[in-house]
PDB file of C-alpha atoms in Angstrom:
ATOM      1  CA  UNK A   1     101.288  41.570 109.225  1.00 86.00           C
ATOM      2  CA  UNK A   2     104.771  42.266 111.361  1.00 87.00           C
ATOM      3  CA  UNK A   3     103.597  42.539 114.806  1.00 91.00           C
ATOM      4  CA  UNK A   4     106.228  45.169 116.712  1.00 90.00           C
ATOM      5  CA  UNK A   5     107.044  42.908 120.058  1.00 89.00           C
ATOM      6  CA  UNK A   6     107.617  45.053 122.804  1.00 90.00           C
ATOM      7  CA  UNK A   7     106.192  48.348 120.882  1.00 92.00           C
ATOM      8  CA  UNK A   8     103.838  50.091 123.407  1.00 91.00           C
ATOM      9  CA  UNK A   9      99.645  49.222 122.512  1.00 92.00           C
ATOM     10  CA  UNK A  10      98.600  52.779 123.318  1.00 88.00           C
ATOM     11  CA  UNK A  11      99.480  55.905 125.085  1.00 90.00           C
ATOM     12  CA  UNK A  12      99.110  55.405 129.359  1.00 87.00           C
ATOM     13  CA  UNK A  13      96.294  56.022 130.762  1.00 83.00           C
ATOM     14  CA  UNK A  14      93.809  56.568 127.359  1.00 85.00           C
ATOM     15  CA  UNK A  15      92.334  55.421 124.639  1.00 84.00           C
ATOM     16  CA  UNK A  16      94.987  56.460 122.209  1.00 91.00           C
ATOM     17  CA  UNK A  17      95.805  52.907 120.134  1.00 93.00           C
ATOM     18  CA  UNK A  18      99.375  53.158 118.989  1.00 93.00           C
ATOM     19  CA  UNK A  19      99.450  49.502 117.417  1.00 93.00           C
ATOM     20  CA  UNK A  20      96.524  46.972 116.286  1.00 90.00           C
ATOM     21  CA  UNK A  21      95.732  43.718 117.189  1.00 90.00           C
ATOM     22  CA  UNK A  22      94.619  42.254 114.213  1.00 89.00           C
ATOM     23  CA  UNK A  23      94.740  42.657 110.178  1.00 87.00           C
ATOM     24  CA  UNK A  24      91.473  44.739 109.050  1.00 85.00           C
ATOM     25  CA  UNK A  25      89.306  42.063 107.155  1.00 87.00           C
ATOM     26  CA  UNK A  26      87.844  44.509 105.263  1.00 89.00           C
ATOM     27  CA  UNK A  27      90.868  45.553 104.103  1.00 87.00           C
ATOM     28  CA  UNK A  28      93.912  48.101 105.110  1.00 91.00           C
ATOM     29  CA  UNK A  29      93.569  51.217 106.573  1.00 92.00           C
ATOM     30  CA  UNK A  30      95.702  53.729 103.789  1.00 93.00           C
ATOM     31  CA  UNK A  31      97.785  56.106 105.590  1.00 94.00           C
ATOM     32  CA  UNK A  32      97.445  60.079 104.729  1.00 93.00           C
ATOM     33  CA  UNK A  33      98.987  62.937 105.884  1.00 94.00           C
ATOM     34  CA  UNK A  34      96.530  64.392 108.439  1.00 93.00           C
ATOM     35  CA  UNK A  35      96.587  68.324 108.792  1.00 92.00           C
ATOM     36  CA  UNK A  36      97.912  69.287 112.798  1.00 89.00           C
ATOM     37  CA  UNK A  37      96.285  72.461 113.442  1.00 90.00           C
ATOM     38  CA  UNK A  38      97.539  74.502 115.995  1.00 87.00           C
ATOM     39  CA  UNK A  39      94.095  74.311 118.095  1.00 89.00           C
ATOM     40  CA  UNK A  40      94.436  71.074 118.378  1.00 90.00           C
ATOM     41  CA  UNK A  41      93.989  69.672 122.135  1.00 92.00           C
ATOM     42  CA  UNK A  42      97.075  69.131 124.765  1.00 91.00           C
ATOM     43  CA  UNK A  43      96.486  65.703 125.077  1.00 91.00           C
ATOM     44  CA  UNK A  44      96.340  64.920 121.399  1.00 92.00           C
ATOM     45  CA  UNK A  45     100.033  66.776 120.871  1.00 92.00           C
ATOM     46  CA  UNK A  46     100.927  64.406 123.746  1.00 93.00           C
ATOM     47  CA  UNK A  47      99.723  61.198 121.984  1.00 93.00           C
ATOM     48  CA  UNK A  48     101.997  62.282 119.122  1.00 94.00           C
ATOM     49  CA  UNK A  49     104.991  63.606 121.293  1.00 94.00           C
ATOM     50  CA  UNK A  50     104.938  60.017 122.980  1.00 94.00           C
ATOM     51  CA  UNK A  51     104.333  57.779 119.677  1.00 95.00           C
ATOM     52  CA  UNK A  52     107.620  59.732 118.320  1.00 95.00           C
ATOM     53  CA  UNK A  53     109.064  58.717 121.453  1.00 94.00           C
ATOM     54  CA  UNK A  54     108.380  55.110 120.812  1.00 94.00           C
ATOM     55  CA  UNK A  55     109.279  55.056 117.059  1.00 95.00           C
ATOM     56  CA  UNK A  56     112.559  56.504 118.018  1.00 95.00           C
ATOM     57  CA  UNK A  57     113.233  53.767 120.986  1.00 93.00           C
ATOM     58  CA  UNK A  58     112.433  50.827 118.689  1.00 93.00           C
ATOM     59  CA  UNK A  59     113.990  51.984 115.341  1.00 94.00           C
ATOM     60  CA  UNK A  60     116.012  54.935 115.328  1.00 92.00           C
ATOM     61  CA  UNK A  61     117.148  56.160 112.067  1.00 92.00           C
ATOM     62  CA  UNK A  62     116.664  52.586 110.817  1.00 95.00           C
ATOM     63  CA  UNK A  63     113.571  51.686 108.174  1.00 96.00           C
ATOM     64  CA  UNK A  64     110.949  49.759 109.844  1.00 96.00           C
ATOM     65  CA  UNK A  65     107.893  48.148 108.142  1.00 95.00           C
ATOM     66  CA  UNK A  66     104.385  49.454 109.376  1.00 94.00           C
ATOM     67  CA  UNK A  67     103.094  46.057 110.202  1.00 92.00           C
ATOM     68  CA  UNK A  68     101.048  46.365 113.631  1.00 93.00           C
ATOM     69  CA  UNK A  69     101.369  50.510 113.768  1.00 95.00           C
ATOM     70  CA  UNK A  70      97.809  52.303 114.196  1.00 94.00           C
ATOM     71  CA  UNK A  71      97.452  53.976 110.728  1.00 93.00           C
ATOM     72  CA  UNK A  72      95.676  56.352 111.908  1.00 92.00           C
ATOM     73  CA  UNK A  73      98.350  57.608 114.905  1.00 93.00           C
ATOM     74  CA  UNK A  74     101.297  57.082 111.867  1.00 95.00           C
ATOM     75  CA  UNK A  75      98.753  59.680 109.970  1.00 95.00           C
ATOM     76  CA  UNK A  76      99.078  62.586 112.280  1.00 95.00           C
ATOM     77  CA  UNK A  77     103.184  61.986 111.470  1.00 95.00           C
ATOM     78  CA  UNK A  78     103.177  60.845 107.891  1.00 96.00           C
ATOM     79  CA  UNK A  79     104.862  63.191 105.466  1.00 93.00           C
ATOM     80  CA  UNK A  80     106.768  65.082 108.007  1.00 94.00           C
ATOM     81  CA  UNK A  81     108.430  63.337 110.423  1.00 95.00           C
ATOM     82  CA  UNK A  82     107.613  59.386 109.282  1.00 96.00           C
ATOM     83  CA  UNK A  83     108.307  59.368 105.489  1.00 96.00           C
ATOM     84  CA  UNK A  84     108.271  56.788 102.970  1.00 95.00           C
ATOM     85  CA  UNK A  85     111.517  54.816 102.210  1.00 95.00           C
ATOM     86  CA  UNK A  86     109.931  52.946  98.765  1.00 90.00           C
ATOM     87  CA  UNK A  87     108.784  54.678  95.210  1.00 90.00           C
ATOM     88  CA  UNK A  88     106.174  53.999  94.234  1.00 92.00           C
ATOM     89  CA  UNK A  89     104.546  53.907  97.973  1.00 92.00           C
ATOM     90  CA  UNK A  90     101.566  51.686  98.731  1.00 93.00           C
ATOM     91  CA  UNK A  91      99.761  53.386 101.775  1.00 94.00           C
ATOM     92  CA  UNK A  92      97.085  50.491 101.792  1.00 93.00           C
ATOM     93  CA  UNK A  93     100.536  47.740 102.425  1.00 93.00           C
ATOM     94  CA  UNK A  94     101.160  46.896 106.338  1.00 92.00           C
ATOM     95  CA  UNK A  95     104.604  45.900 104.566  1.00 94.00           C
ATOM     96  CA  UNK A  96     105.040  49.703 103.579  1.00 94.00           C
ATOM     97  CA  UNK A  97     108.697  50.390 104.473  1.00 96.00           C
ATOM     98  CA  UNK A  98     109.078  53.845 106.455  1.00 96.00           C
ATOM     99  CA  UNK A  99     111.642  55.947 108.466  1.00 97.00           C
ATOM    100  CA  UNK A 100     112.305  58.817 110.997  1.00 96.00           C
ATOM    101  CA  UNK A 101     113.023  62.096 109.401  1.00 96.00           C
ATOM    102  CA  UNK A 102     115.061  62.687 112.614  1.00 94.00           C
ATOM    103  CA  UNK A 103     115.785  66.946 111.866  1.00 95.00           C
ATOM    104  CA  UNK A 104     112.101  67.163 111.062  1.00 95.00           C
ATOM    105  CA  UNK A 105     111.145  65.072 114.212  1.00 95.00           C
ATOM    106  CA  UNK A 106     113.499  66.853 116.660  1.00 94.00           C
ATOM    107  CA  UNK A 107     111.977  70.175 115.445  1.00 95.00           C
ATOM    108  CA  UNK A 108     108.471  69.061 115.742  1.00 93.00           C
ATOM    109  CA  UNK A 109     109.326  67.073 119.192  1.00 93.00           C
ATOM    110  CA  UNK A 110     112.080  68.051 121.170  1.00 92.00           C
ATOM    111  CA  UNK A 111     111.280  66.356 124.422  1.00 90.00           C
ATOM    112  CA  UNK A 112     110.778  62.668 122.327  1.00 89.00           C
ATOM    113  CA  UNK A 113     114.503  62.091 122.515  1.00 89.00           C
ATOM    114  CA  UNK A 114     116.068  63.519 125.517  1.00 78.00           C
ATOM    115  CA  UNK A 115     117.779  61.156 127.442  1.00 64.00           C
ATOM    116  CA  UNK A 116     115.613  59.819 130.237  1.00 45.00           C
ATOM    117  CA  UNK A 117     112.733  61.067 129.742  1.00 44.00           C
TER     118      UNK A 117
END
């Protein structure tokens, strides 16, 4: 498993895990699109808004492998803004090859790629 030097381990100040520590013995965590309902809480939009952030500080537009990610913070973006760069996609491989869709992303989080923010 690729572990992302210098990625950020969670979100400042909570418990919201952006990368892992360690493989899953009991095998990988499959990544799904996960439904963002408009009631969700302020500080969960924010976990998001600042793991976009991230993403778009260490890769850009470039493919990155999911190594270390959280799968289950890539699951609140899979499908719309993080996509799938291989056919047939394996969402149980923490060598899974994924990119920014950088319109969708922008759309969806504005404030993740002004300068200095």
């Amino acid at each position: 498993m690729l572990k992302h030097r210098g990625f950020p381990s969670r979100m400042p100040g909570s418990d919201f895990q952006f990368t892992i520590r360690r493989a899953n013995p009991k095998g990988v965590t499959p990544l799904i699109r996960r439904e963002r309902y408009r009631d969700r809480k302020a500080v969960d939009r924010r976990a998001d808004e600042l793991f976009m952030q991230a993403l778009w500080e260490q890769f850009g537009d470039q493919p990155f492998e999911r190594g270390n990610l959280d799968a289950g913070r890539l699951s609140w973006l899979f499908g719309r803004e993080v996509l799938a760069v291989e056919e047939p996609f394996d969402p149980t491989s923490y060598e899974a090859l994924l990119v920014i869709d950088v319109a969708a992303a922008r759309l969806s989080f504005p404030d993740a790629f002004r300068d200095g923010y």
